[in-house]
């Protein structure tokens, strides 16, 4: 493992993973070969300390995070112009305005959406709340509500979708993939 790591310039996380893979595969040797007994190296006096050291170095190794550039408004407008389906367009718009994940937004139920009841028909934007109860975001921090001001076109499309979706309040607004 260390020879490969040196030749290929592996990071410590990769080295620790390779050690784990070797230990696990030898322990399961009888499952995929004709060997009569597994080989358990987890208590080996040489490999065990090497594994502990690799895990320790993997935890403290500096990570270089390469953050993606944020999407600009021009990029968003260009992407939205290329979307053909009405529901796909609405899903993209809601993700943009609520800064939400597509997977989380797809799982929103009709009862999780609240359009401002006192909206002025002449207003350019509409206050809207969405309760995110499902998806990755809710899995990490529990259900959470996001409030956004939606442009009239997005609010109108959302209101139409909600009108049609109230027949089954437990079904997601957007069909599963």
PDB file of C-alpha atoms in Angstrom:
ATOM      1  CA  UNK A   1       0.000   0.000   0.000  1.00  0.00           C
ATOM      2  CA  UNK A   2       2.724   2.460   0.933  1.00  0.00           C
ATOM      3  CA  UNK A   3       4.592   1.677  -2.282  1.00  0.00           C
ATOM      4  CA  UNK A   4       1.529   2.502  -4.366  1.00  0.00           C
ATOM      5  CA  UNK A   5       0.916   5.588  -2.255  1.00  0.00           C
ATOM      6  CA  UNK A   6       4.427   6.834  -2.890  1.00  0.00           C
ATOM      7  CA  UNK A   7       4.323   6.103  -6.622  1.00  0.00           C
ATOM      8  CA  UNK A   8       0.914   7.675  -7.114  1.00  0.00           C
ATOM      9  CA  UNK A   9       1.279  10.512  -4.566  1.00  0.00           C
ATOM     10  CA  UNK A  10      -1.812   9.493  -2.589  1.00  0.00           C
ATOM     11  CA  UNK A  11      -3.240  11.626   0.195  1.00  0.00           C
ATOM     12  CA  UNK A  12      -3.498  10.105   3.674  1.00  0.00           C
ATOM     13  CA  UNK A  13      -7.243   9.595   3.301  1.00  0.00           C
ATOM     14  CA  UNK A  14      -6.599   7.361   0.280  1.00  0.00           C
ATOM     15  CA  UNK A  15      -3.852   5.466   2.131  1.00  0.00           C
ATOM     16  CA  UNK A  16      -6.112   4.849   5.145  1.00  0.00           C
ATOM     17  CA  UNK A  17      -8.857   3.683   2.795  1.00  0.00           C
ATOM     18  CA  UNK A  18      -6.472   1.312   1.021  1.00  0.00           C
ATOM     19  CA  UNK A  19      -5.343  -0.169   4.343  1.00  0.00           C
ATOM     20  CA  UNK A  20      -8.988  -0.684   5.303  1.00  0.00           C
ATOM     21  CA  UNK A  21      -9.755  -2.307   1.951  1.00  0.00           C
ATOM     22  CA  UNK A  22      -6.844  -4.738   2.321  1.00  0.00           C
ATOM     23  CA  UNK A  23      -7.818  -5.672   5.879  1.00  0.00           C
ATOM     24  CA  UNK A  24     -11.498  -6.127   4.958  1.00  0.00           C
ATOM     25  CA  UNK A  25     -10.802  -8.161   1.815  1.00  0.00           C
ATOM     26  CA  UNK A  26      -8.441 -10.535   3.622  1.00  0.00           C
ATOM     27  CA  UNK A  27     -10.981 -10.935   6.422  1.00  0.00           C
ATOM     28  CA  UNK A  28     -13.616 -11.911   3.807  1.00  0.00           C
ATOM     29  CA  UNK A  29     -11.214 -14.164   1.865  1.00  0.00           C
ATOM     30  CA  UNK A  30     -13.394 -17.248   2.242  1.00  0.00           C
ATOM     31  CA  UNK A  31     -16.324 -15.491   0.574  1.00  0.00           C
ATOM     32  CA  UNK A  32     -14.675 -14.954  -2.798  1.00  0.00           C
ATOM     33  CA  UNK A  33     -11.859 -17.555  -2.956  1.00  0.00           C
ATOM     34  CA  UNK A  34     -11.395 -21.214  -2.135  1.00  0.00           C
ATOM     35  CA  UNK A  35      -9.347 -20.349   0.943  1.00  0.00           C
ATOM     36  CA  UNK A  36     -10.347 -22.368   3.988  1.00  0.00           C
ATOM     37  CA  UNK A  37      -9.756 -19.616   6.557  1.00  0.00           C
ATOM     38  CA  UNK A  38      -9.904 -15.827   6.581  1.00  0.00           C
ATOM     39  CA  UNK A  39      -6.825 -13.767   7.365  1.00  0.00           C
ATOM     40  CA  UNK A  40      -7.385 -11.271  10.171  1.00  0.00           C
ATOM     41  CA  UNK A  41      -4.726  -8.544  10.124  1.00  0.00           C
ATOM     42  CA  UNK A  42      -6.600  -6.101  12.355  1.00  0.00           C
ATOM     43  CA  UNK A  43      -4.420  -7.077  15.335  1.00  0.00           C
ATOM     44  CA  UNK A  44      -1.168  -7.363  13.384  1.00  0.00           C
ATOM     45  CA  UNK A  45       1.667  -5.663  15.343  1.00  0.00           C
ATOM     46  CA  UNK A  46       2.967  -3.928  12.206  1.00  0.00           C
ATOM     47  CA  UNK A  47      -0.194  -3.189  10.230  1.00  0.00           C
ATOM     48  CA  UNK A  48      -2.385  -2.003  13.141  1.00  0.00           C
ATOM     49  CA  UNK A  49      -0.092   0.895  14.147  1.00  0.00           C
ATOM     50  CA  UNK A  50       0.405   1.817  10.480  1.00  0.00           C
ATOM     51  CA  UNK A  51      -3.367   1.905  10.049  1.00  0.00           C
ATOM     52  CA  UNK A  52      -3.828   4.059  13.173  1.00  0.00           C
ATOM     53  CA  UNK A  53      -1.142   6.461  11.952  1.00  0.00           C
ATOM     54  CA  UNK A  54      -2.677   6.708   8.473  1.00  0.00           C
ATOM     55  CA  UNK A  55      -6.107   7.456   9.985  1.00  0.00           C
ATOM     56  CA  UNK A  56      -4.594  10.075  12.296  1.00  0.00           C
ATOM     57  CA  UNK A  57      -2.767  11.788   9.445  1.00  0.00           C
ATOM     58  CA  UNK A  58      -5.906  11.630   7.293  1.00  0.00           C
ATOM     59  CA  UNK A  59      -7.845  13.509   9.992  1.00  0.00           C
ATOM     60  CA  UNK A  60      -5.298  16.276  10.365  1.00  0.00           C
ATOM     61  CA  UNK A  61      -4.264  16.578   6.726  1.00  0.00           C
ATOM     62  CA  UNK A  62      -5.057  20.001   5.307  1.00  0.00           C
ATOM     63  CA  UNK A  63      -7.786  19.825   2.719  1.00  0.00           C
ATOM     64  CA  UNK A  64      -7.854  22.153  -0.224  1.00  0.00           C
ATOM     65  CA  UNK A  65     -11.488  22.863  -0.851  1.00  0.00           C
ATOM     66  CA  UNK A  66     -12.235  23.982  -4.359  1.00  0.00           C
ATOM     67  CA  UNK A  67     -15.423  25.952  -4.070  1.00  0.00           C
ATOM     68  CA  UNK A  68     -17.539  26.274  -7.150  1.00  0.00           C
ATOM     69  CA  UNK A  69     -18.238  29.767  -8.341  1.00  0.00           C
ATOM     70  CA  UNK A  70     -21.731  30.910  -7.428  1.00  0.00           C
ATOM     71  CA  UNK A  71     -24.277  31.030 -10.215  1.00  0.00           C
ATOM     72  CA  UNK A  72     -24.784  34.546 -11.480  1.00  0.00           C
ATOM     73  CA  UNK A  73     -28.175  36.023 -12.300  1.00  0.00           C
ATOM     74  CA  UNK A  74     -27.207  36.031 -15.994  1.00  0.00           C
ATOM     75  CA  UNK A  75     -26.415  32.297 -15.801  1.00  0.00           C
ATOM     76  CA  UNK A  76     -29.717  31.647 -14.026  1.00  0.00           C
ATOM     77  CA  UNK A  77     -31.705  33.551 -16.664  1.00  0.00           C
ATOM     78  CA  UNK A  78     -29.906  31.667 -19.462  1.00  0.00           C
ATOM     79  CA  UNK A  79     -30.570  28.273 -17.831  1.00  0.00           C
ATOM     80  CA  UNK A  80     -34.208  29.086 -17.131  1.00  0.00           C
ATOM     81  CA  UNK A  81     -34.723  30.197 -20.759  1.00  0.00           C
ATOM     82  CA  UNK A  82     -33.479  26.787 -21.929  1.00  0.00           C
ATOM     83  CA  UNK A  83     -35.960  24.800 -19.782  1.00  0.00           C
ATOM     84  CA  UNK A  84     -38.951  23.626 -21.794  1.00  0.00           C
ATOM     85  CA  UNK A  85     -41.284  21.927 -19.294  1.00  0.00           C
ATOM     86  CA  UNK A  86     -43.565  24.086 -17.128  1.00  0.00           C
ATOM     87  CA  UNK A  87     -42.966  22.050 -13.948  1.00  0.00           C
ATOM     88  CA  UNK A  88     -39.227  21.847 -14.571  1.00  0.00           C
ATOM     89  CA  UNK A  89     -39.133  25.605 -15.018  1.00  0.00           C
ATOM     90  CA  UNK A  90     -41.051  26.102 -11.754  1.00  0.00           C
ATOM     91  CA  UNK A  91     -38.774  23.679  -9.912  1.00  0.00           C
ATOM     92  CA  UNK A  92     -35.700  25.574 -11.116  1.00  0.00           C
ATOM     93  CA  UNK A  93     -37.227  28.929 -10.173  1.00  0.00           C
ATOM     94  CA  UNK A  94     -38.156  27.736  -6.680  1.00  0.00           C
ATOM     95  CA  UNK A  95     -34.666  26.323  -6.133  1.00  0.00           C
ATOM     96  CA  UNK A  96     -33.164  29.671  -7.134  1.00  0.00           C
ATOM     97  CA  UNK A  97     -35.448  31.874  -5.053  1.00  0.00           C
ATOM     98  CA  UNK A  98     -35.379  29.634  -1.956  1.00  0.00           C
ATOM     99  CA  UNK A  99     -31.674  28.736  -2.339  1.00  0.00           C
ATOM    100  CA  UNK A 100     -32.678  25.107  -1.971  1.00  0.00           C
ATOM    101  CA  UNK A 101     -31.491  21.786  -3.278  1.00  0.00           C
ATOM    102  CA  UNK A 102     -33.413  20.279  -6.164  1.00  0.00           C
ATOM    103  CA  UNK A 103     -33.860  17.025  -4.229  1.00  0.00           C
ATOM    104  CA  UNK A 104     -35.289  18.880  -1.230  1.00  0.00           C
ATOM    105  CA  UNK A 105     -37.611  21.060  -3.318  1.00  0.00           C
ATOM    106  CA  UNK A 106     -38.906  18.066  -5.277  1.00  0.00           C
ATOM    107  CA  UNK A 107     -40.194  16.537  -2.025  1.00  0.00           C
ATOM    108  CA  UNK A 108     -42.210  19.561  -0.878  1.00  0.00           C
ATOM    109  CA  UNK A 109     -45.889  18.734  -0.260  1.00  0.00           C
ATOM    110  CA  UNK A 110     -48.789  21.128  -0.978  1.00  0.00           C
ATOM    111  CA  UNK A 111     -49.336  21.688   2.751  1.00  0.00           C
ATOM    112  CA  UNK A 112     -45.711  22.786   3.123  1.00  0.00           C
ATOM    113  CA  UNK A 113     -46.222  25.852   0.903  1.00  0.00           C
ATOM    114  CA  UNK A 114     -47.837  29.084   2.028  1.00  0.00           C
ATOM    115  CA  UNK A 115     -48.478  31.877  -0.438  1.00  0.00           C
ATOM    116  CA  UNK A 116     -49.223  35.206   1.236  1.00  0.00           C
ATOM    117  CA  UNK A 117     -53.030  35.403   1.543  1.00  0.00           C
ATOM    118  CA  UNK A 118     -53.073  39.189   1.446  1.00  0.00           C
ATOM    119  CA  UNK A 119     -51.110  39.665  -1.731  1.00  0.00           C
ATOM    120  CA  UNK A 120     -51.902  42.676  -3.823  1.00  0.00           C
ATOM    121  CA  UNK A 121     -52.674  41.693  -7.443  1.00  0.00           C
ATOM    122  CA  UNK A 122     -50.640  44.685  -8.595  1.00  0.00           C
ATOM    123  CA  UNK A 123     -47.591  43.659  -6.557  1.00  0.00           C
ATOM    124  CA  UNK A 124     -44.465  42.571  -8.375  1.00  0.00           C
ATOM    125  CA  UNK A 125     -43.443  40.048  -5.724  1.00  0.00           C
ATOM    126  CA  UNK A 126     -45.293  37.703  -3.377  1.00  0.00           C
ATOM    127  CA  UNK A 127     -44.151  36.557   0.050  1.00  0.00           C
ATOM    128  CA  UNK A 128     -44.018  32.769   0.098  1.00  0.00           C
ATOM    129  CA  UNK A 129     -42.993  30.267   2.777  1.00  0.00           C
ATOM    130  CA  UNK A 130     -41.891  26.697   2.209  1.00  0.00           C
ATOM    131  CA  UNK A 131     -41.416  24.158   4.975  1.00  0.00           C
ATOM    132  CA  UNK A 132     -38.687  21.707   3.974  1.00  0.00           C
ATOM    133  CA  UNK A 133     -39.390  18.448   5.811  1.00  0.00           C
ATOM    134  CA  UNK A 134     -37.664  15.959   3.528  1.00  0.00           C
ATOM    135  CA  UNK A 135     -34.312  15.697   1.781  1.00  0.00           C
ATOM    136  CA  UNK A 136     -30.678  16.189   2.676  1.00  0.00           C
ATOM    137  CA  UNK A 137     -31.109  19.566   4.377  1.00  0.00           C
ATOM    138  CA  UNK A 138     -33.886  18.344   6.669  1.00  0.00           C
ATOM    139  CA  UNK A 139     -31.984  15.133   7.383  1.00  0.00           C
ATOM    140  CA  UNK A 140     -29.089  17.143   8.837  1.00  0.00           C
ATOM    141  CA  UNK A 141     -30.899  19.878  10.751  1.00  0.00           C
ATOM    142  CA  UNK A 142     -34.538  18.822  10.920  1.00  0.00           C
ATOM    143  CA  UNK A 143     -37.482  20.536   9.210  1.00  0.00           C
ATOM    144  CA  UNK A 144     -36.907  24.209   8.436  1.00  0.00           C
ATOM    145  CA  UNK A 145     -38.872  27.043   6.843  1.00  0.00           C
ATOM    146  CA  UNK A 146     -37.571  29.458   4.238  1.00  0.00           C
ATOM    147  CA  UNK A 147     -39.331  32.701   3.321  1.00  0.00           C
ATOM    148  CA  UNK A 148     -38.794  34.307  -0.074  1.00  0.00           C
ATOM    149  CA  UNK A 149     -40.299  37.017  -2.268  1.00  0.00           C
ATOM    150  CA  UNK A 150     -41.294  35.367  -5.529  1.00  0.00           C
ATOM    151  CA  UNK A 151     -41.760  37.276  -8.782  1.00  0.00           C
ATOM    152  CA  UNK A 152     -45.339  37.352 -10.025  1.00  0.00           C
ATOM    153  CA  UNK A 153     -44.724  34.763 -12.785  1.00  0.00           C
ATOM    154  CA  UNK A 154     -43.263  32.230 -10.354  1.00  0.00           C
ATOM    155  CA  UNK A 155     -45.943  32.849  -7.707  1.00  0.00           C
ATOM    156  CA  UNK A 156     -48.690  32.455 -10.323  1.00  0.00           C
ATOM    157  CA  UNK A 157     -47.224  29.163 -11.584  1.00  0.00           C
ATOM    158  CA  UNK A 158     -46.852  27.904  -8.009  1.00  0.00           C
ATOM    159  CA  UNK A 159     -50.454  28.870  -7.175  1.00  0.00           C
ATOM    160  CA  UNK A 160     -51.684  26.958 -10.239  1.00  0.00           C
ATOM    161  CA  UNK A 161     -49.658  23.898  -9.262  1.00  0.00           C
ATOM    162  CA  UNK A 162     -50.992  24.067  -5.697  1.00  0.00           C
ATOM    163  CA  UNK A 163     -54.570  24.267  -6.991  1.00  0.00           C
ATOM    164  CA  UNK A 164     -54.111  21.068  -8.999  1.00  0.00           C
ATOM    165  CA  UNK A 165     -52.129  19.301  -6.250  1.00  0.00           C
ATOM    166  CA  UNK A 166     -54.625  19.671  -3.407  1.00  0.00           C
ATOM    167  CA  UNK A 167     -56.411  16.447  -4.427  1.00  0.00           C
ATOM    168  CA  UNK A 168     -53.580  14.507  -2.743  1.00  0.00           C
ATOM    169  CA  UNK A 169     -51.954  16.647  -0.020  1.00  0.00           C
ATOM    170  CA  UNK A 170     -49.447  13.936   0.894  1.00  0.00           C
ATOM    171  CA  UNK A 171     -47.977  13.628  -2.598  1.00  0.00           C
ATOM    172  CA  UNK A 172     -44.944  15.754  -3.522  1.00  0.00           C
ATOM    173  CA  UNK A 173     -45.619  18.755  -5.753  1.00  0.00           C
ATOM    174  CA  UNK A 174     -43.092  17.469  -8.254  1.00  0.00           C
ATOM    175  CA  UNK A 175     -43.193  13.896  -9.521  1.00  0.00           C
ATOM    176  CA  UNK A 176     -40.347  11.678  -8.313  1.00  0.00           C
ATOM    177  CA  UNK A 177     -37.610  10.956 -10.826  1.00  0.00           C
TER     178      UNK A 177
END
